[in-house]
C-alpha angles and dihedrals in degrees: 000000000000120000116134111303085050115069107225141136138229131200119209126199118202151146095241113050091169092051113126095238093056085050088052093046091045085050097047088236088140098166100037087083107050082036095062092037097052098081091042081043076062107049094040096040089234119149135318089035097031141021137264139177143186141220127193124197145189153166136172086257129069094206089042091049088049091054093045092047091046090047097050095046085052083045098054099042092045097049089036110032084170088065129087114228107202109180167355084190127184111271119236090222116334124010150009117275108204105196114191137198115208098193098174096078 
């Protein structure tokens, strides 16, 4: 298992080596980071007080992926106007990750 009583270690891959959550983490500060968020968690609506989700997409082609991408946020905001559409956001490699906010629950 590991905790804190069972000596283990964990590697982590990421994007952002420098984020805050990787330094807590690092410094086995496991609860300063949900800690700080929660009261921003509040005001935005983001978990664990509210919910997200994400959609990838891709397609062998990067102007075909784009237009999809574009289509399905306009869908979503259409067919949900509760709902925050926060993308389409650049993708990192492949796809087009589509993160939502659905702040009327």
């Amino acid at each position: 298992p590991g905790g804190e009583k069972v000596p283990g270690r964990a590697i982590v891959q990421t994007y952002t080596p420098d984020h805050p959550a990787i330094g807590a983490l690092a410094q086995r500060q496991f609860l300063a980071l949900p800690r700080r968020n929660l009261p921003c968690g509040r005001r935005c609506t983001t978990p664990p007080v509210g919910h997200l989700a994400l959609v990838r997409l891709s397609a062998p082609h990067a102007e075909t992926l784009e237009q999809a991408a574009q289509r399905l946020g306009q869908y979503l905001q259409t067919t949900w106007p509760t709902l925050d559409v926060l993308g389409p956001a650049r993708p990192r490699s492949t796809g087009w990750p589509i993160a939502t906010d659905n702040t009327s629950s």
